[in-house]
mmCIF file of C-alpha atoms in Angstrom:
data_model
loop_
_atom_site.group_PDB
_atom_site.id
_atom_site.type_symbol
_atom_site.label_atom_id
_atom_site.label_comp_id
_atom_site.label_asym_id
_atom_site.label_seq_id
_atom_site.Cartn_x
_atom_site.Cartn_y
_atom_site.Cartn_z
ATOM 1 C CA MET X 1389 -29.665 -142.522 26.394
ATOM 2 C CA PHE X 1390 -29.987 -145.639 23.694
ATOM 3 C CA GLU X 1391 -33.979 -145.276 22.666
ATOM 4 C CA GLY X 1392 -34.800 -148.134 20.572
ATOM 5 C CA PHE X 1393 -31.385 -150.104 20.868
ATOM 6 C CA ASP X 1394 -31.638 -153.783 22.521
ATOM 7 C CA GLU X 1395 -29.158 -155.328 25.118
ATOM 8 C CA PHE X 1396 -27.681 -158.441 24.736
ATOM 9 C CA ASP X 1397 -25.011 -160.611 26.174
ATOM 10 C CA ILE X 1398 -23.291 -162.598 23.530
ATOM 11 C CA ALA X 1399 -21.192 -165.503 24.447
ATOM 12 C CA THR X 1400 -17.541 -165.976 22.446
ATOM 13 C CA SER X 1401 -15.200 -168.707 22.710
ATOM 14 C CA GLN X 1402 -13.593 -167.244 25.968
ATOM 15 C CA THR X 1403 -15.733 -164.533 27.619
ATOM 16 C CA THR X 1404 -19.154 -162.709 27.377
ATOM 17 C CA ILE X 1405 -19.158 -159.947 25.936
ATOM 18 C CA HIS X 1406 -22.315 -157.470 26.784
ATOM 19 C CA GLY X 1407 -23.660 -154.441 24.339
ATOM 20 C CA VAL X 1408 -26.513 -153.032 22.465
ATOM 21 C CA ARG X 1409 -27.761 -152.918 18.564
ATOM 22 C CA GLY X 1410 -29.998 -150.820 17.117
ATOM 23 C CA GLY X 1411 -31.403 -149.296 13.632
ATOM 24 C CA SER X 1412 -31.051 -151.110 10.185
ATOM 25 C CA GLY X 1413 -28.842 -151.297 7.474
ATOM 26 C CA PRO X 1414 -24.643 -152.029 7.016
ATOM 27 C CA PRO X 1415 -23.680 -152.340 10.611
ATOM 28 C CA VAL X 1416 -20.825 -150.049 12.531
ATOM 29 C CA LEU X 1417 -19.522 -151.830 15.588
ATOM 30 C CA LEU X 1418 -18.197 -149.226 17.795
ATOM 31 C CA LEU X 1419 -16.003 -149.853 20.685
ATOM 32 C CA HIS X 1420 -15.130 -147.645 23.348
ATOM 33 C CA GLY X 1421 -11.825 -146.140 25.474
ATOM 34 C CA ILE X 1422 -10.699 -145.850 28.738
ATOM 35 C CA PRO X 1423 -12.195 -145.426 31.703
ATOM 36 C CA GLU X 1424 -15.495 -145.638 29.327
ATOM 37 C CA SER X 1425 -17.882 -147.928 28.237
ATOM 38 C CA HIS X 1426 -20.608 -148.433 25.247
ATOM 39 C CA LEU X 1427 -22.190 -145.633 26.910
ATOM 40 C CA MET X 1428 -19.635 -142.916 25.558
ATOM 41 C CA TRP X 1429 -21.107 -143.607 22.239
ATOM 42 C CA HIS X 1430 -25.086 -142.206 23.678
ATOM 43 C CA ARG X 1431 -24.328 -138.923 21.298
ATOM 44 C CA ILE X 1432 -23.599 -140.584 18.336
ATOM 45 C CA ALA X 1433 -24.875 -143.841 18.030
ATOM 46 C CA PRO X 1434 -29.086 -142.933 17.651
ATOM 47 C CA ALA X 1435 -27.891 -140.370 14.591
ATOM 48 C CA LEU X 1436 -26.134 -143.303 12.703
ATOM 49 C CA ALA X 1437 -28.862 -146.261 13.984
ATOM 50 C CA GLU X 1438 -31.206 -143.559 11.632
ATOM 51 C CA ARG X 1439 -28.623 -145.160 8.612
ATOM 52 C CA PHE X 1440 -26.907 -148.342 9.606
ATOM 53 C CA THR X 1441 -27.038 -150.975 12.031
ATOM 54 C CA VAL X 1442 -24.856 -150.203 15.065
ATOM 55 C CA VAL X 1443 -23.854 -152.383 17.220
ATOM 56 C CA ALA X 1444 -22.104 -150.619 20.909
ATOM 57 C CA THR X 1445 -20.087 -153.558 23.164
ATOM 58 C CA ASP X 1446 -18.074 -153.364 26.652
ATOM 59 C CA LEU X 1447 -14.699 -154.461 25.566
ATOM 60 C CA ARG X 1448 -13.649 -157.334 27.645
ATOM 61 C CA GLY X 1449 -12.863 -156.801 31.230
ATOM 62 C CA TYR X 1450 -14.907 -153.273 31.288
ATOM 63 C CA GLY X 1451 -18.354 -152.462 31.515
ATOM 64 C CA ALA X 1452 -20.828 -155.681 31.929
ATOM 65 C CA SER X 1453 -18.685 -157.734 29.763
ATOM 66 C CA GLY X 1454 -16.562 -160.751 31.437
ATOM 67 C CA LYS X 1455 -13.397 -160.472 33.009
ATOM 68 C CA PRO X 1456 -11.825 -163.856 32.718
ATOM 69 C CA PRO X 1457 -8.738 -164.590 34.607
ATOM 70 C CA SER X 1458 -5.224 -163.876 32.970
ATOM 71 C CA SER X 1459 -1.747 -165.094 32.690
ATOM 72 C CA PRO X 1460 1.281 -164.894 33.666
ATOM 73 C CA ASP X 1461 2.254 -163.529 30.046
ATOM 74 C CA HIS X 1462 -0.956 -161.484 29.897
ATOM 75 C CA GLU X 1463 -2.086 -163.103 26.830
ATOM 76 C CA PRO X 1464 -6.231 -163.367 27.507
ATOM 77 C CA TYR X 1465 -5.995 -159.543 27.635
ATOM 78 C CA ARG X 1466 -3.859 -158.938 24.492
ATOM 79 C CA MET X 1467 -5.662 -156.917 21.650
ATOM 80 C CA ARG X 1468 -5.483 -159.750 19.292
ATOM 81 C CA THR X 1469 -7.287 -161.905 21.594
ATOM 82 C CA ILE X 1470 -9.692 -158.379 22.468
ATOM 83 C CA ALA X 1471 -9.743 -158.071 18.772
ATOM 84 C CA ALA X 1472 -11.423 -161.625 18.358
ATOM 85 C CA ASP X 1473 -13.679 -161.484 21.043
ATOM 86 C CA GLN X 1474 -15.583 -158.649 18.411
ATOM 87 C CA VAL X 1475 -15.314 -160.512 15.452
ATOM 88 C CA GLN X 1476 -17.018 -163.113 17.341
ATOM 89 C CA VAL X 1477 -19.630 -160.564 18.549
ATOM 90 C CA MET X 1478 -20.171 -159.541 15.389
ATOM 91 C CA ALA X 1479 -20.882 -162.892 13.563
ATOM 92 C CA ALA X 1480 -22.831 -164.575 16.356
ATOM 93 C CA LEU X 1481 -25.283 -161.060 15.334
ATOM 94 C CA GLY X 1482 -25.310 -162.049 12.086
ATOM 95 C CA PHE X 1483 -22.503 -159.983 10.099
ATOM 96 C CA ASP X 1484 -19.481 -161.124 8.896
ATOM 97 C CA ARG X 1485 -18.453 -158.116 7.509
ATOM 98 C CA PHE X 1486 -18.713 -154.769 8.889
ATOM 99 C CA ALA X 1487 -17.290 -151.343 9.719
ATOM 100 C CA VAL X 1488 -15.519 -150.412 12.912
ATOM 101 C CA VAL X 1489 -15.186 -147.078 14.855
ATOM 102 C CA GLY X 1490 -12.660 -147.245 18.189
ATOM 103 C CA HIS X 1491 -11.430 -144.036 20.192
ATOM 104 C CA ASP X 1492 -8.671 -144.743 22.659
ATOM 105 C CA ARG X 1493 -8.126 -148.053 23.856
ATOM 106 C CA GLY X 1494 -11.207 -149.719 21.640
ATOM 107 C CA ALA X 1495 -8.716 -147.876 18.630
ATOM 108 C CA ARG X 1496 -6.424 -150.479 19.462
ATOM 109 C CA CYS X 1497 -9.190 -153.229 19.223
ATOM 110 C CA ALA X 1498 -10.121 -151.795 16.157
ATOM 111 C CA TYR X 1499 -6.873 -151.670 13.975
ATOM 112 C CA ARG X 1500 -5.809 -154.777 15.251
ATOM 113 C CA MET X 1501 -9.819 -156.626 14.406
ATOM 114 C CA ALA X 1502 -8.418 -155.324 10.802
ATOM 115 C CA LEU X 1503 -4.978 -156.439 10.589
ATOM 116 C CA ASP X 1504 -5.417 -159.478 11.903
ATOM 117 C CA HIS X 1505 -8.917 -160.219 10.267
ATOM 118 C CA PRO X 1506 -9.189 -158.035 6.883
ATOM 119 C CA ALA X 1507 -12.101 -159.768 4.999
ATOM 120 C CA ALA X 1508 -14.351 -159.046 8.366
ATOM 121 C CA VAL X 1509 -13.088 -155.054 8.282
ATOM 122 C CA SER X 1510 -14.982 -153.176 5.853
ATOM 123 C CA HIS X 1511 -14.399 -149.539 7.482
ATOM 124 C CA LEU X 1512 -12.140 -148.601 9.895
ATOM 125 C CA ALA X 1513 -11.792 -144.955 11.998
ATOM 126 C CA VAL X 1514 -9.631 -144.604 14.895
ATOM 127 C CA LEU X 1515 -9.970 -141.600 17.231
ATOM 128 C CA ASP X 1516 -7.232 -139.846 19.049
ATOM 129 C CA ILE X 1517 -4.276 -142.555 18.673
ATOM 130 C CA VAL X 1518 -1.184 -144.044 16.824
ATOM 131 C CA PRO X 1519 -0.408 -147.338 16.774
ATOM 132 C CA THR X 1520 0.040 -149.094 20.198
ATOM 133 C CA GLY X 1521 3.853 -150.114 18.809
ATOM 134 C CA GLU X 1522 4.642 -146.455 17.506
ATOM 135 C CA ALA X 1523 4.023 -144.917 20.571
ATOM 136 C CA TYR X 1524 6.234 -147.012 22.499
ATOM 137 C CA THR X 1525 9.212 -147.032 19.849
ATOM 138 C CA ARG X 1526 9.246 -142.853 20.234
ATOM 139 C CA ALA X 1527 8.517 -142.344 23.593
ATOM 140 C CA ASP X 1528 10.041 -139.714 25.440
ATOM 141 C CA ALA X 1529 9.839 -137.469 28.309
ATOM 142 C CA ASP X 1530 7.320 -135.925 27.496
ATOM 143 C CA PHE X 1531 5.132 -139.450 26.831
ATOM 144 C CA SER X 1532 6.163 -140.562 30.047
ATOM 145 C CA LEU X 1533 4.813 -137.641 31.949
ATOM 146 C CA GLY X 1534 2.298 -137.160 29.222
ATOM 147 C CA PHE X 1535 0.676 -140.697 29.153
ATOM 148 C CA TRP X 1536 1.680 -141.498 32.781
ATOM 149 C CA VAL X 1537 -1.439 -143.734 32.659
ATOM 150 C CA TRP X 1538 0.315 -146.274 30.803
ATOM 151 C CA SER X 1539 2.909 -146.841 32.680
ATOM 152 C CA PHE X 1540 0.948 -146.865 35.950
ATOM 153 C CA LEU X 1541 -1.579 -149.635 34.810
ATOM 154 C CA ALA X 1542 0.847 -151.678 33.587
ATOM 155 C CA ALA X 1543 3.130 -151.719 37.018
ATOM 156 C CA PRO X 1544 3.529 -154.882 38.338
ATOM 157 C CA GLU X 1545 0.234 -156.681 40.275
ATOM 158 C CA PRO X 1546 -0.886 -155.841 42.402
ATOM 159 C CA ILE X 1547 0.574 -152.156 42.904
ATOM 160 C CA PRO X 1548 -1.662 -150.409 40.368
ATOM 161 C CA GLU X 1549 -5.071 -152.425 41.892
ATOM 162 C CA LYS X 1550 -4.399 -151.648 45.400
ATOM 163 C CA MET X 1551 -4.135 -147.856 44.493
ATOM 164 C CA ILE X 1552 -6.462 -147.970 42.492
ATOM 165 C CA ALA X 1553 -8.755 -149.588 45.055
ATOM 166 C CA ALA X 1554 -8.302 -147.256 47.528
ATOM 167 C CA ALA X 1555 -9.521 -144.354 45.522
ATOM 168 C CA PRO X 1556 -11.494 -145.458 42.195
ATOM 169 C CA GLN X 1557 -12.472 -141.656 41.797
ATOM 170 C CA VAL X 1558 -9.819 -139.766 42.170
ATOM 171 C CA LEU X 1559 -8.357 -141.961 38.911
ATOM 172 C CA VAL X 1560 -11.511 -141.856 37.119
ATOM 173 C CA ASP X 1561 -11.877 -137.536 37.751
ATOM 174 C CA HIS X 1562 -8.809 -137.421 36.732
ATOM 175 C CA MET X 1563 -9.188 -139.261 33.229
ATOM 176 C CA LEU X 1564 -12.480 -137.664 32.345
ATOM 177 C CA ASP X 1565 -11.276 -133.808 33.911
ATOM 178 C CA ALA X 1566 -8.037 -133.602 32.239
ATOM 179 C CA TRP X 1567 -8.324 -135.427 29.053
ATOM 180 C CA SER X 1568 -11.279 -133.345 27.909
ATOM 181 C CA ARG X 1569 -11.824 -129.398 27.051
ATOM 182 C CA VAL X 1570 -15.211 -129.028 27.118
ATOM 183 C CA PRO X 1571 -16.955 -128.417 31.246
ATOM 184 C CA GLY X 1572 -19.544 -130.508 32.143
ATOM 185 C CA VAL X 1573 -19.219 -133.001 29.021
ATOM 186 C CA PHE X 1574 -20.177 -136.282 30.718
ATOM 187 C CA PRO X 1575 -23.735 -137.016 32.281
ATOM 188 C CA GLU X 1576 -23.618 -137.469 35.944
ATOM 189 C CA ARG X 1577 -25.211 -140.948 35.376
ATOM 190 C CA VAL X 1578 -22.759 -141.988 32.975
ATOM 191 C CA ARG X 1579 -19.826 -140.726 35.268
ATOM 192 C CA ALA X 1580 -20.845 -142.653 38.150
ATOM 193 C CA ALA X 1581 -21.138 -145.924 35.456
ATOM 194 C CA TYR X 1582 -17.472 -145.501 34.669
ATOM 195 C CA THR X 1583 -16.130 -144.893 38.427
ATOM 196 C CA ALA X 1584 -18.514 -148.273 39.671
ATOM 197 C CA ALA X 1585 -16.714 -150.446 37.014
ATOM 198 C CA PHE X 1586 -13.350 -148.886 38.948
ATOM 199 C CA ALA X 1587 -14.926 -149.864 42.304
ATOM 200 C CA ASP X 1588 -14.712 -153.302 41.456
ATOM 201 C CA PRO X 1589 -11.443 -155.280 41.593
ATOM 202 C CA ASP X 1590 -12.436 -157.569 38.986
ATOM 203 C CA THR X 1591 -12.710 -154.736 35.837
ATOM 204 C CA VAL X 1592 -9.597 -153.125 37.593
ATOM 205 C CA HIS X 1593 -7.230 -156.081 37.255
ATOM 206 C CA ALA X 1594 -8.380 -156.339 34.079
ATOM 207 C CA ILE X 1595 -7.464 -152.795 33.175
ATOM 208 C CA CYS X 1596 -4.135 -153.384 34.318
ATOM 209 C CA GLU X 1597 -3.709 -156.737 32.238
ATOM 210 C CA GLN X 1598 -4.477 -154.855 29.077
ATOM 211 C CA TYR X 1599 -2.246 -152.120 30.036
ATOM 212 C CA ARG X 1600 0.553 -154.752 30.489
ATOM 213 C CA ALA X 1601 -0.241 -157.050 27.714
ATOM 214 C CA ALA X 1602 -0.425 -153.689 25.588
ATOM 215 C CA ALA X 1603 3.485 -152.635 26.680
ATOM 216 C CA THR X 1604 4.700 -156.582 26.117
ATOM 217 C CA LEU X 1605 2.380 -158.440 23.053
ATOM 218 C CA ASP X 1606 0.817 -155.639 21.529
ATOM 219 C CA VAL X 1607 3.984 -154.347 20.903
ATOM 220 C CA ALA X 1608 5.791 -157.023 19.270
ATOM 221 C CA ASP X 1609 2.375 -157.552 17.397
ATOM 222 C CA ASP X 1610 2.721 -154.251 16.366
ATOM 223 C CA LEU X 1611 6.287 -154.882 15.167
ATOM 224 C CA ALA X 1612 6.092 -157.726 13.773
ATOM 225 C CA ASP X 1613 3.279 -156.148 11.726
ATOM 226 C CA ARG X 1614 5.278 -152.754 10.716
ATOM 227 C CA GLY X 1615 6.763 -152.950 7.413
ATOM 228 C CA HIS X 1616 4.852 -155.958 6.629
ATOM 229 C CA ARG X 1617 0.821 -155.738 6.511
ATOM 230 C CA ARG X 1618 -1.394 -153.275 5.415
ATOM 231 C CA ILE X 1619 -4.960 -152.260 6.751
ATOM 232 C CA ALA X 1620 -6.964 -153.317 3.885
ATOM 233 C CA CYS X 1621 -10.224 -151.150 3.950
ATOM 234 C CA PRO X 1622 -10.409 -147.248 3.997
ATOM 235 C CA THR X 1623 -9.119 -145.957 7.052
ATOM 236 C CA LEU X 1624 -10.589 -142.119 9.199
ATOM 237 C CA VAL X 1625 -8.030 -141.164 11.433
ATOM 238 C CA LEU X 1626 -9.474 -138.021 13.595
ATOM 239 C CA TRP X 1627 -7.665 -136.146 16.404
ATOM 240 C CA SER X 1628 -8.114 -134.055 18.703
ATOM 241 C CA ALA X 1629 -6.894 -130.552 17.812
ATOM 242 C CA THR X 1630 -5.286 -129.787 21.604
ATOM 243 C CA GLY X 1631 -4.069 -132.795 22.530
ATOM 244 C CA PRO X 1632 -0.641 -135.153 22.363
ATOM 245 C CA VAL X 1633 -1.645 -137.295 19.547
ATOM 246 C CA GLY X 1634 -1.713 -134.109 17.819
ATOM 247 C CA GLN X 1635 1.285 -132.084 19.277
ATOM 248 C CA TRP X 1636 3.901 -135.577 19.700
ATOM 249 C CA TYR X 1637 2.939 -136.735 16.292
ATOM 250 C CA ASP X 1638 1.762 -136.457 12.441
ATOM 251 C CA PRO X 1639 -0.976 -138.876 12.862
ATOM 252 C CA LEU X 1640 -1.630 -138.754 8.908
ATOM 253 C CA GLU X 1641 2.061 -139.544 7.894
ATOM 254 C CA VAL X 1642 2.115 -142.004 11.040
ATOM 255 C CA TRP X 1643 -0.855 -144.244 9.620
ATOM 256 C CA LYS X 1644 0.103 -143.775 6.112
ATOM 257 C CA ALA X 1645 2.889 -146.665 7.388
ATOM 258 C CA TRP X 1646 -0.010 -148.722 8.344
ATOM 259 C CA ALA X 1647 -2.748 -147.855 5.540
ATOM 260 C CA PRO X 1648 -2.935 -146.899 2.077
ATOM 261 C CA ASP X 1649 -6.312 -145.308 1.791
ATOM 262 C CA VAL X 1650 -6.382 -142.987 4.682
ATOM 263 C CA ARG X 1651 -8.472 -139.519 5.358
ATOM 264 C CA GLY X 1652 -9.316 -137.212 8.685
ATOM 265 C CA GLY X 1653 -7.684 -134.271 10.311
ATOM 266 C CA PRO X 1654 -8.157 -132.662 14.048
ATOM 267 C CA VAL X 1655 -11.388 -132.443 15.361
ATOM 268 C CA GLN X 1656 -11.946 -128.846 17.465
ATOM 269 C CA ALA X 1657 -12.169 -131.261 21.064
ATOM 270 C CA GLY X 1658 -9.957 -133.465 23.945
ATOM 271 C CA HIS X 1659 -9.547 -136.768 23.768
ATOM 272 C CA PHE X 1660 -12.974 -137.544 24.049
ATOM 273 C CA LEU X 1661 -14.379 -136.569 20.415
ATOM 274 C CA PRO X 1662 -17.595 -138.842 20.176
ATOM 275 C CA GLU X 1663 -19.128 -136.769 23.524
ATOM 276 C CA GLU X 1664 -17.023 -133.434 23.006
ATOM 277 C CA ALA X 1665 -17.865 -132.899 19.726
ATOM 278 C CA PRO X 1666 -20.390 -134.853 18.481
ATOM 279 C CA GLU X 1667 -21.739 -133.380 15.324
ATOM 280 C CA GLU X 1668 -18.086 -133.247 13.433
ATOM 281 C CA THR X 1669 -17.489 -136.585 14.778
ATOM 282 C CA LEU X 1670 -20.540 -137.860 13.157
ATOM 283 C CA ARG X 1671 -19.633 -135.991 10.096
ATOM 284 C CA HIS X 1672 -16.394 -137.260 9.462
ATOM 285 C CA LEU X 1673 -17.466 -140.610 10.014
ATOM 286 C CA LEU X 1674 -20.865 -140.790 7.831
ATOM 287 C CA GLU X 1675 -18.500 -139.500 5.209
ATOM 288 C CA LEU X 1676 -16.319 -142.559 5.604
ATOM 289 C CA LEU X 1677 -19.277 -144.597 5.713
ATOM 290 C CA THR X 1678 -21.305 -143.283 3.095
#
């Protein structure tokens, strides 16, 4: 699936990050969303590796990366903290400056990285999101019903953890099937890997803590930055042509408040752009990166 890529586990200041590396050329970091892991890039990474050094990691709490203990304020799962992991990983691999492409939760990590570590991020691509603070401050009835997973996973411990433990496959299948538009797009071995991760109590707790941090710390960080700090690098914004991000927002206009150099548009796919529309997604990424 990642032929020619090498696996790694790199210790950061707070945890260990698992990932793969392949190719040669300018470095590009790929970050996944929920309920996935670095495996979501299996249709994109090999093609990118023909021109770039490609690094795809599991975010803290996901996949084979570490799941450090949390705290009452959820600080260990704040996006600012998760972004710092990834900067340290790239530095350990010898890359002080790199492009970053993020989908869903990985996109939230990516734009936070661009804000907090502008010297490290040369190019930014965010797939099918608006900033966390924008999503919460604009939330309405459509948001509460369409993005119910945000509220469910952010509910007080141990409510979502116990409920997911009873039927992890139900939640994973819902996210993969309800949010996608291309039938059969997820290979069985990949779907099985995502489901197995949600059967691990430590993984589920870490993911819930991330959503709790999103609703509190990440929103506060975004609101503190909005209008005061902007993303300095060229930024690509892609979103599903049929999904809620394009229906509820004008994504380019939203992102123009955060970055002066913004481009992008809708992709003919559901939420999982790199898996459902790899050729179109790759074309946009190459235009940004080259």
